[in-house]
Short mmCIF file of C-alpha atoms in Angstrom, two decimals:
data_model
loop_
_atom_site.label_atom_id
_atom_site.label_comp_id
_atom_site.label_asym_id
_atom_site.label_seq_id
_atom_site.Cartn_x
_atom_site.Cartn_y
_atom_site.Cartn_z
CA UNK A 221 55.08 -10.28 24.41
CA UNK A 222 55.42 -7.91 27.57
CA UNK A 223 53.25 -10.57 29.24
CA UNK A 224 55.93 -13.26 28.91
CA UNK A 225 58.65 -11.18 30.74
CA UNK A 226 56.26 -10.55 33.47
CA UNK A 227 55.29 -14.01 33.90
CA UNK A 228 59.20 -15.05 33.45
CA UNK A 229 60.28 -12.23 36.21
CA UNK A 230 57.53 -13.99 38.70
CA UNK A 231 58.74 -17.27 37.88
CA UNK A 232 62.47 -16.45 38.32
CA UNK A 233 62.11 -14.71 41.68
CA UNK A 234 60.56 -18.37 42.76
CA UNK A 235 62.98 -20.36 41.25
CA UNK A 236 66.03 -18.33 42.82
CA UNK A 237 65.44 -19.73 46.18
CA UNK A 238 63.76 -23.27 44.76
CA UNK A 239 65.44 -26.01 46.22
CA UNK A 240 67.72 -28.27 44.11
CA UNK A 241 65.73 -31.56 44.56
CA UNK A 242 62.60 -29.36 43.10
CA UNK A 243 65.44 -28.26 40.23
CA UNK A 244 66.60 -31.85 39.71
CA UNK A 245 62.69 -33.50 40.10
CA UNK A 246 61.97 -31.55 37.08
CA UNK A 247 64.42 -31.90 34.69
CA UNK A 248 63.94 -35.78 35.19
CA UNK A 249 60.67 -35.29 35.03
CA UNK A 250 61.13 -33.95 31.50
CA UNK A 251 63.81 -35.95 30.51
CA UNK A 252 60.85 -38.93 31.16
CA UNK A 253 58.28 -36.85 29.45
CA UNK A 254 60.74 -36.96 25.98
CA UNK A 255 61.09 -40.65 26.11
CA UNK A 256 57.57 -41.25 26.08
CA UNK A 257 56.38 -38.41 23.46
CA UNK A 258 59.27 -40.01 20.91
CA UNK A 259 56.18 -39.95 18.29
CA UNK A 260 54.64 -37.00 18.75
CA UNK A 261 58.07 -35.33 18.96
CA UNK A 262 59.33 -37.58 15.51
CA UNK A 263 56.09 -36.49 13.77
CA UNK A 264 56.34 -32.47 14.77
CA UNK A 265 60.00 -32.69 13.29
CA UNK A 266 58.93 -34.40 10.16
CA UNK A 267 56.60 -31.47 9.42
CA UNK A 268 59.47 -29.49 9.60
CA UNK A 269 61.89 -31.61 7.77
CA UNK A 270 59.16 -31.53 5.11
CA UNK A 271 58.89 -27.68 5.25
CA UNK A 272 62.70 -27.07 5.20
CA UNK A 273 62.95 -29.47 2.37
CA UNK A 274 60.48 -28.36 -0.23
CA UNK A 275 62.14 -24.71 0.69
CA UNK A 276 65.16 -25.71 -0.88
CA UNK A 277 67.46 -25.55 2.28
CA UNK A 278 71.01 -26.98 2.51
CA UNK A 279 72.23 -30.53 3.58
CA UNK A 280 74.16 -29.22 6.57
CA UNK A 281 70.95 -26.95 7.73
CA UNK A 282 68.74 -30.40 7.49
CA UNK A 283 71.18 -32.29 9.55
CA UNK A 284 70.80 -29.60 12.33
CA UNK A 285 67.14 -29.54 12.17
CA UNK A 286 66.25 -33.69 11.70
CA UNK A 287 65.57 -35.46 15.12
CA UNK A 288 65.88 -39.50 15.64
CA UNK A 289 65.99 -41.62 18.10
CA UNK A 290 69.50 -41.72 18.82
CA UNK A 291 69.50 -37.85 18.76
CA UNK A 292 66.64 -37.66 21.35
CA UNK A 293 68.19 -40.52 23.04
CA UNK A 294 70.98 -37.96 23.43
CA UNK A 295 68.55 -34.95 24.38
CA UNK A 296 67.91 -37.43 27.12
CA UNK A 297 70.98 -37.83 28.11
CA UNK A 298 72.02 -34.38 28.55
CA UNK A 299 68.63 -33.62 30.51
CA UNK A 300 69.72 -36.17 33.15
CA UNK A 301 73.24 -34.83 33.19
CA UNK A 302 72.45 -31.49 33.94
CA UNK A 303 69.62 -33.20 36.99
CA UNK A 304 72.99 -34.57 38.41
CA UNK A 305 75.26 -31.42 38.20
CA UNK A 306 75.95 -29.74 41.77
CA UNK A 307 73.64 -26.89 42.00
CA UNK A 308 75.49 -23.92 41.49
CA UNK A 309 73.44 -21.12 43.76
CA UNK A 310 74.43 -20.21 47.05
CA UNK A 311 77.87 -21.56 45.92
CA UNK A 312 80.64 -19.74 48.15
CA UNK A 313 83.38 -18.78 45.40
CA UNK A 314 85.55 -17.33 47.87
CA UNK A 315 86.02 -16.14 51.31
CA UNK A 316 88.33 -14.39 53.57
CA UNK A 317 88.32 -12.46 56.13
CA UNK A 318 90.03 -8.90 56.13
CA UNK A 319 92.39 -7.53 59.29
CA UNK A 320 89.22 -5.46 61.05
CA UNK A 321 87.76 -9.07 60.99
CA UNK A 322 84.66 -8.41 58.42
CA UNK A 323 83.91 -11.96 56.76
CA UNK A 324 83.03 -11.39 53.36
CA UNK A 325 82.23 -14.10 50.92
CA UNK A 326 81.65 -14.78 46.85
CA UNK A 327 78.52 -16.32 46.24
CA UNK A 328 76.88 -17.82 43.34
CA UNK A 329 73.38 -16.50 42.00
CA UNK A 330 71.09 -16.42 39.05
CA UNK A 331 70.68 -14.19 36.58
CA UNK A 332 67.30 -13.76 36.68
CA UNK A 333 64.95 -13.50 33.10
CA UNK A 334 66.97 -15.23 30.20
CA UNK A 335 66.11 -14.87 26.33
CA UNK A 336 67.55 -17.34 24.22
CA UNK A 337 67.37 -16.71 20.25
CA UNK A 338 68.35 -19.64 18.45
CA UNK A 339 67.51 -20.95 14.93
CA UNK A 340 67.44 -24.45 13.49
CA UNK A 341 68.64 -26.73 16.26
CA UNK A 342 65.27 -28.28 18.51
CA UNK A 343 67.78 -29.59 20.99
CA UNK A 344 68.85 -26.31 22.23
CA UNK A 345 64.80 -25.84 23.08
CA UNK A 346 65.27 -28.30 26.02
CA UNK A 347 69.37 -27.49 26.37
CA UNK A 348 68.68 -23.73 27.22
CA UNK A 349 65.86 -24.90 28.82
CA UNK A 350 67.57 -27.59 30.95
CA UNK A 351 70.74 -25.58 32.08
CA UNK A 352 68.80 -22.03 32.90
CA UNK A 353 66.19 -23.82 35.17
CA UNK A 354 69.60 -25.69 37.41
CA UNK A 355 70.68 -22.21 37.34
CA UNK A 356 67.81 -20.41 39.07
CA UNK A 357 66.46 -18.90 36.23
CA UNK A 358 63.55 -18.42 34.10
CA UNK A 359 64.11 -18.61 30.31
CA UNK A 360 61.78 -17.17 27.25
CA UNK A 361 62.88 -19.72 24.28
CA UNK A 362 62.18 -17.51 20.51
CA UNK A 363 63.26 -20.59 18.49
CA UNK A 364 63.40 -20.61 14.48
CA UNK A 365 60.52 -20.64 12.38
CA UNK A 366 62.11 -23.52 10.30
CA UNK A 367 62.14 -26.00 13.93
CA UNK A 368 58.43 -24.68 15.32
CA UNK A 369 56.52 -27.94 15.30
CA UNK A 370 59.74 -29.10 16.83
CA UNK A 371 60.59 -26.93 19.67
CA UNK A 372 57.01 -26.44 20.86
CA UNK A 373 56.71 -30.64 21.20
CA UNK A 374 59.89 -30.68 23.26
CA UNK A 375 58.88 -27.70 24.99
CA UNK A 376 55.92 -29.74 26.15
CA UNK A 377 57.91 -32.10 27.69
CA UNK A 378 59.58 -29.42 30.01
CA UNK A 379 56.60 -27.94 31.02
CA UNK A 380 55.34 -31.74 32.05
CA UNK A 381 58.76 -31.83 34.03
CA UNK A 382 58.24 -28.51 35.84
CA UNK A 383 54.40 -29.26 36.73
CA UNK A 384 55.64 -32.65 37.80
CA UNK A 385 58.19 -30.77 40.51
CA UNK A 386 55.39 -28.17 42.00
CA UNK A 387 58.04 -25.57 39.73
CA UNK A 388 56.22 -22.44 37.99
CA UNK A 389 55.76 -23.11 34.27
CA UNK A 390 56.06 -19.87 33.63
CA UNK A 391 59.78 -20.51 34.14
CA UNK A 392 60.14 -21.85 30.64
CA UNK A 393 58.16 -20.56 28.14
CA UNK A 394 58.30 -20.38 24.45
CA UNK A 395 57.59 -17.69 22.25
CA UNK A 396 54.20 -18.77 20.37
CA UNK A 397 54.73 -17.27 17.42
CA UNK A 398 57.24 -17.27 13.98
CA UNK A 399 56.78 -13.44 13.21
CA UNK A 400 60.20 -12.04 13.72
CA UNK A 401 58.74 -9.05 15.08
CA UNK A 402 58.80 -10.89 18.86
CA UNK A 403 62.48 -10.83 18.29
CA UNK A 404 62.77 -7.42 17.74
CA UNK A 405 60.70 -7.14 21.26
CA UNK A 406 63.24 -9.57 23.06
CA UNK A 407 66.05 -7.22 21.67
CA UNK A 408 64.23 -4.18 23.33
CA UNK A 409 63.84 -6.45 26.84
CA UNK A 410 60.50 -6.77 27.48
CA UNK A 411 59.79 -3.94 29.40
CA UNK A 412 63.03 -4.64 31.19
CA UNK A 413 62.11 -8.14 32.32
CA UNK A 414 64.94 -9.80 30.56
CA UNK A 415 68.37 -9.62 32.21
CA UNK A 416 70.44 -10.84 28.94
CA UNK A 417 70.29 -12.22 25.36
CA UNK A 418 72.22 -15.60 24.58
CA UNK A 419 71.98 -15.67 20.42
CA UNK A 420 72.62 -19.23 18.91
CA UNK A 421 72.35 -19.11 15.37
CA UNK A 422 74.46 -17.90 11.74
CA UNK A 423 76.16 -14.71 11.43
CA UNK A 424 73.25 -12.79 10.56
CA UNK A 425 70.96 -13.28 13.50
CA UNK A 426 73.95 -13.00 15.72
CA UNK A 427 74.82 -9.49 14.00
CA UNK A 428 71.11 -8.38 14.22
CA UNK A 429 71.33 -9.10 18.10
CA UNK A 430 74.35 -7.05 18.73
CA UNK A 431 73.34 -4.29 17.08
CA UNK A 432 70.15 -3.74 18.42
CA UNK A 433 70.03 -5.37 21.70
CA UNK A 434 69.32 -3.31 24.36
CA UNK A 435 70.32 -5.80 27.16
CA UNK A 436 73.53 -7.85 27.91
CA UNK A 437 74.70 -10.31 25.35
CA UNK A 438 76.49 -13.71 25.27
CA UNK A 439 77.87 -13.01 21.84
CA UNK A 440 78.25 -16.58 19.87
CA UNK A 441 79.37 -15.39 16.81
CA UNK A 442 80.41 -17.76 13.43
CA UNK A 443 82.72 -20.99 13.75
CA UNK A 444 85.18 -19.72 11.86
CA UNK A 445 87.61 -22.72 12.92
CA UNK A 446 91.35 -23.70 12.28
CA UNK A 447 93.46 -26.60 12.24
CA UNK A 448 97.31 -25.46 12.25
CA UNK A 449 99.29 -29.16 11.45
CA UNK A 450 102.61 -28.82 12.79
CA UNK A 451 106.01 -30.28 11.64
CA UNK A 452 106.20 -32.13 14.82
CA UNK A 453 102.67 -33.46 14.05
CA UNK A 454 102.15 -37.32 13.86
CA UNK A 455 100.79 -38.33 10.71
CA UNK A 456 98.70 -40.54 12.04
CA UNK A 457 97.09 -38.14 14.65
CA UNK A 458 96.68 -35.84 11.98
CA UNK A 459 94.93 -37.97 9.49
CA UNK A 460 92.47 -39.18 12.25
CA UNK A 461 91.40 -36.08 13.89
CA UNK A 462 91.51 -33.71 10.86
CA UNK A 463 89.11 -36.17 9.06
CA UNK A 464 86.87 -35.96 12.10
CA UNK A 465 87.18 -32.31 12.75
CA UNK A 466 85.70 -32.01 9.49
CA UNK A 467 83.92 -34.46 8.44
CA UNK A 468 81.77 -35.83 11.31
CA UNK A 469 79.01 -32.80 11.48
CA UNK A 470 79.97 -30.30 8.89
CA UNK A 471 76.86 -28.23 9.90
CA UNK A 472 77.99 -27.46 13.63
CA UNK A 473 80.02 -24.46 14.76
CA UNK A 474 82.85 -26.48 16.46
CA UNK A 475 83.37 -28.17 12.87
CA UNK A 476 86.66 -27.26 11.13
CA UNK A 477 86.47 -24.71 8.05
CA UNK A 478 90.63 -24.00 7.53
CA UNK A 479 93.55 -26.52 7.51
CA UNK A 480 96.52 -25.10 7.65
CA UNK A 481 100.03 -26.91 7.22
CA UNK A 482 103.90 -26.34 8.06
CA UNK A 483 105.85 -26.23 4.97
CA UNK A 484 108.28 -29.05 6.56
CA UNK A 485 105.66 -31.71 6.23
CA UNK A 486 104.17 -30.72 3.23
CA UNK A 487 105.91 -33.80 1.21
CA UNK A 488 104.58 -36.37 3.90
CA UNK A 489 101.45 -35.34 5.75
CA UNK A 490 99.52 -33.36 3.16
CA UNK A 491 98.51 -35.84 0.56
CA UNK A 492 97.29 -38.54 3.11
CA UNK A 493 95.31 -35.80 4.82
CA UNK A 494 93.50 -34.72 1.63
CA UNK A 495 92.85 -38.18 0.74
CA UNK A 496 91.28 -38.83 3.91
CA UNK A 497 89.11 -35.98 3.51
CA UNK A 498 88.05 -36.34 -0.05
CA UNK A 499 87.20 -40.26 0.67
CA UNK A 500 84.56 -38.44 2.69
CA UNK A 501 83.00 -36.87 0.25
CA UNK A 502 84.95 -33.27 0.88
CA UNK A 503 85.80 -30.31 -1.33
CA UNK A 504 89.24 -29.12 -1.32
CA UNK A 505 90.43 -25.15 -2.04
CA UNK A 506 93.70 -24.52 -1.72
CA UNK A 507 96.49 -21.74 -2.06
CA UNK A 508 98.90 -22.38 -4.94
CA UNK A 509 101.32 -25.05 -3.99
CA UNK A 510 98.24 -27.44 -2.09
CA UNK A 511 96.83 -27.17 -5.85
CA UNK A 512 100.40 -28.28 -7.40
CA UNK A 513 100.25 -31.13 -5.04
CA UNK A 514 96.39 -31.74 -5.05
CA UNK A 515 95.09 -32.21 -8.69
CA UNK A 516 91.34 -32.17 -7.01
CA UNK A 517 91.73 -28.82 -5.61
CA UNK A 518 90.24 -25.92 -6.41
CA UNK A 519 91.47 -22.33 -5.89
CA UNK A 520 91.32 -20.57 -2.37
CA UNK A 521 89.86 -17.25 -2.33
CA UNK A 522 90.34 -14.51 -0.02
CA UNK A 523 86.28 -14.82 0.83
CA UNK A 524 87.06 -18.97 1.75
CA UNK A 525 89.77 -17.93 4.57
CA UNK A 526 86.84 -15.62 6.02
CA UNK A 527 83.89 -18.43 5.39
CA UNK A 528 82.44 -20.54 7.57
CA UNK A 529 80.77 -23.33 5.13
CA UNK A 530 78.74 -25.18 7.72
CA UNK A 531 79.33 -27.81 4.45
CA UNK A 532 82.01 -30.39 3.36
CA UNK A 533 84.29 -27.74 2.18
CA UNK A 534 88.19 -27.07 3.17
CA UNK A 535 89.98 -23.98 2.41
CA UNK A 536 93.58 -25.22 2.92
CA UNK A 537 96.86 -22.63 3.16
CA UNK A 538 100.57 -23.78 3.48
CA UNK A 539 102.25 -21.90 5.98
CA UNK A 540 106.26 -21.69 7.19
CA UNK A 541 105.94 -21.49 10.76
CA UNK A 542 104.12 -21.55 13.60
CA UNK A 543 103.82 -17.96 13.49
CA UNK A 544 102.31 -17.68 9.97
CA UNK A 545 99.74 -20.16 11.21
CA UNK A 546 99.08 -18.09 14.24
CA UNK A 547 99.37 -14.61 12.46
CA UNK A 548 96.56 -16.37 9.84
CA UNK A 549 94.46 -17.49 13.02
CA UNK A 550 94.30 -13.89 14.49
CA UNK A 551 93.92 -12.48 11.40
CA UNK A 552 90.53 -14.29 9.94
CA UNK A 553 89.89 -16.37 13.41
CA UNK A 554 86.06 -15.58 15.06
CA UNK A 555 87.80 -16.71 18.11
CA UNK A 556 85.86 -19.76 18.62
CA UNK A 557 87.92 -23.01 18.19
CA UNK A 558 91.73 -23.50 16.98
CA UNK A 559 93.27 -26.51 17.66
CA UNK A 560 97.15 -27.64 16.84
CA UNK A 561 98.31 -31.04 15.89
CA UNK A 562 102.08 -31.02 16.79
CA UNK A 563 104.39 -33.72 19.01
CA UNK A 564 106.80 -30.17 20.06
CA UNK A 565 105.59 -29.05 23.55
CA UNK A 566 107.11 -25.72 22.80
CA UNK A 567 104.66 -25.26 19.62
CA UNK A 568 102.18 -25.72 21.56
CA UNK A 569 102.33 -24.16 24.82
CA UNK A 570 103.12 -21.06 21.89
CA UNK A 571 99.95 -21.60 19.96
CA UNK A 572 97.61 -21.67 23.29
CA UNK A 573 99.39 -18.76 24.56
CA UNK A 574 99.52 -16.35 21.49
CA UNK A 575 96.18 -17.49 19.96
CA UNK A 576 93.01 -15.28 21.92
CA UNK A 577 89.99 -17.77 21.13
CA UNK A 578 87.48 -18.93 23.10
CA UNK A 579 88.58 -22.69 23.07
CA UNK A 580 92.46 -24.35 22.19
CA UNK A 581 92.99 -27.98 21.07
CA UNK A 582 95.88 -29.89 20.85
CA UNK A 583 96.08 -33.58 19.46
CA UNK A 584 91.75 -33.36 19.30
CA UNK A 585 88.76 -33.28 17.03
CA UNK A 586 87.49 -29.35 17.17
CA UNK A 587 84.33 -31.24 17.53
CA UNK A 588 84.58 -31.74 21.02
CA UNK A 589 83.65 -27.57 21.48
CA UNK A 590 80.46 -28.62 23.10
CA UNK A 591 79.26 -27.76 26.78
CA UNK A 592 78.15 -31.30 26.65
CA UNK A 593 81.70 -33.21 25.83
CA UNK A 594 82.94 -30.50 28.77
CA UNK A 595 80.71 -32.18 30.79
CA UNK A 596 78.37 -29.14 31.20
CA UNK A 597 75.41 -31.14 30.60
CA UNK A 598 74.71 -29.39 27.03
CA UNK A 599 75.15 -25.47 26.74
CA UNK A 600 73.34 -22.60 25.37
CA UNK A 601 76.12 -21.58 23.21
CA UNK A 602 79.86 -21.06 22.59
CA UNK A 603 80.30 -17.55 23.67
CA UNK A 604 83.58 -16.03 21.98
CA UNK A 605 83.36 -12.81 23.70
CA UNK A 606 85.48 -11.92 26.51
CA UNK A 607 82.94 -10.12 29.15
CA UNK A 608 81.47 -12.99 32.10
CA UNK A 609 80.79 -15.70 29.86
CA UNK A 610 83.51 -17.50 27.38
CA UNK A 611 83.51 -20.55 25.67
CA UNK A 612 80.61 -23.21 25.96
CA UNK A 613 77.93 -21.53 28.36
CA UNK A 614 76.60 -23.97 30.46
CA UNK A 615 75.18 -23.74 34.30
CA UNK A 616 78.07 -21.92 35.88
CA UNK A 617 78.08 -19.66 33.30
CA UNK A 618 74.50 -18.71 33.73
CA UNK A 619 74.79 -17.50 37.16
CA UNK A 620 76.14 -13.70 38.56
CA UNK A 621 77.64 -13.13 42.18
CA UNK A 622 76.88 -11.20 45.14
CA UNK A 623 78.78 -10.14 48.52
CA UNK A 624 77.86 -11.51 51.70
CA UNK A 625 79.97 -9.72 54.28
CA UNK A 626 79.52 -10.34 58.01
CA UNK A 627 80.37 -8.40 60.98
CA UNK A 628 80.98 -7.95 64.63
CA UNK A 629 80.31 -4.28 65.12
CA UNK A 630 82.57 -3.04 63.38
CA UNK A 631 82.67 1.08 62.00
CA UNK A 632 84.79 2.22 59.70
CA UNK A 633 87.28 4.95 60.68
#
């Protein structure tokens, strides 16, 4: 394992200087290498499909590890979107000059040696991969045992990209093996050759990496996600976006997991909103009076307001204010994703103020918390911690600073 930081610290000290056409050769390179390995790619996810399926694993954790064409179509995509993103090294952030007339300047650079831990998701093998290498860095991929086949077939397709550019491909490598022992070893650093952690994956593996990392982390913790539905909210917007907030991908993290509702519109908005959402196949649990109202509900526990289902499940609370709803938020909230539906400017310019997550929607799906809908590209992860790196962490995020300060002479007194 110490062998991959030492190839990824030679690799990264290359690419920090590479020049962007090298950067943006390879990623179209591999973007060009997917399209044509659709079959091999297909058939290495199928294995795993096959594997995840006979081991009993959920719906929602087979819909985040099954390829197709459309998705690779969209793995594609985001390749070539991050190729045509400004290179963010060397990028002056600021400058001024001070009274003795030094020059100093802000100016983008990379990190260095990235590990990225993720679990079921193949598309964040060539993601991570994609957005560290326009950053100036190398990256050591440990994916999930469950996408293996996957991420190594995709990885392939990088490394055909990179070799394609004259770029070291050394600067994305892959861990070759399932035993969770290498993750343990990424934890540690690799001898010091990794500069930070970036977890993507379910509360566990995100707890494990806090708790024993002994680097920097981009802390991605649970989608824990809210809907507040104002009494100024349009039915109609409510219906729409609630449904889709939901229902579209129940397995990702920006998917919604708690409705709640102002007491106001209780009589007009929530029955249409349920019925939208059980038409779609959801499960309702609700406090007392959404169960008076809601024949199909279950009961609400105190464990649903603190669950993230990653399923088609809704825990749904009546609340009589804006206030309750926020006080809720902050109260159970991971801080990833809120959003409010409300017409009342005042509501909302409250809710984004008082509410401390990562990401705050008004009048929009909760699925669009994704570096790629930012138009990042794709991103390595929604980071809901509040140290360098918040919300969807795409290139900019992946890059430090430095102080370039120029002189004339001058001494100080």
């Amino acid at each position: 394992m110490n062998d991959l930081g030492r190839r990824a610290r030679k690799a990264a000290s290359i690419l920090a200087h590479a020049a962007s056409d090298k950067k943006t050769a390879a990623l179209r390179g591999a973007a060009r290498a997917i399209d044509t390995s659709r079959a091999k790619i297909l058939a290495a996810n199928a294995t795993d499909l096959e594997t995840a399926t006979s081991g009993g694993m959920s719906a929602a954790f087979l819909d985040r590890l099954r390829l197709d064409d459309a998705r690779l179509d969209g793995i594609i995509s985001a390749l070539e979107t991050v190729a045509d993103l400004p290179d963010p090294v060397g990028t002056v952030i600021a400058n001024w000059q001070r009274p003795n007339g030094l020059d100093i300047s802000r100016v983008r650079t990379p990190l260095g040696v990235i590990g990225v831990i993720f679990e079921s998701r193949p598309n964040v093998t060539a993601d991570a991969g994609a957005l560290c290498l326009k950053a100036g860095n190398a990256v050591i991929l440990r994916g999930g045992s469950d996408s293996f086949h996957s991420s190594r077939a995709i990885h392939a397709c990088l490394l055909e990209g990179l070799k394609s550019a004259g770029l070291p491909e050394d600067a994305i490598q892959i861990v070759p093996t399932t035993d969770r022992a290498a993750v343990g070893e990424m934890l540690k650093g690799l001898d010091g050759t990794i500069d930070v952690i970036v977890p993507r994956g379910g509360k566990g593996l995100v707890s494990r990496v806090q708790s024993e990392a002994r680097v920097p982390v981009f802390a991605h913790l649970e989608g824990l996600v809210h809907v507040y539905v104002d009494k100024s909210a349009d039915l109609g917007i409510a219906v729409s976006v609630i449904a889709n907030a939901k229902m579209r991908r129940t397995g990702i993290c920006g998917a919604a997991e708690t409705l709640l509702i102002h007491n106001d519109v209780v009589a007009t908005h929530l029955e249409p909103i349920i019925a939208a959402l059980i038409e779609r196949g959801c499960e309702i649990r609700g406090d007392e009076t959404v169960r008076e109202m809601i024949t199909a509900a279950g009961p609400a526990t105190e464990d649903d307001w603190r669950t993230e289902y990653e399923d088609a499940i809704i825990s749904v609370k009546i609340v009589g204010d804006v206030d309750e709803a926020i006080t809720h938020i902050e109260h159970y909230s991971s801080h990833h994703t809120e959003a409010i539906i409300a017409e009342d400017g005042r509501a909302v310019e409250k809710f984004f103020n008082e509410i401390d997550s990562a990401i705050l929607m008004h009048n929009a799906s909760t699925q669009f918390a994704d570096g790629g809908e930012f138009g990042f590209g794709g991103e390595i992860g929604i980071a809901t911690g509040k140290m360098h790196a918040r919300g969807p962490v795409g290139v900019e995020q992946l890059t430090s600073f430095k102080y370039l300060v120029r002189g004339t002479g001058q001494t100080r007194p």
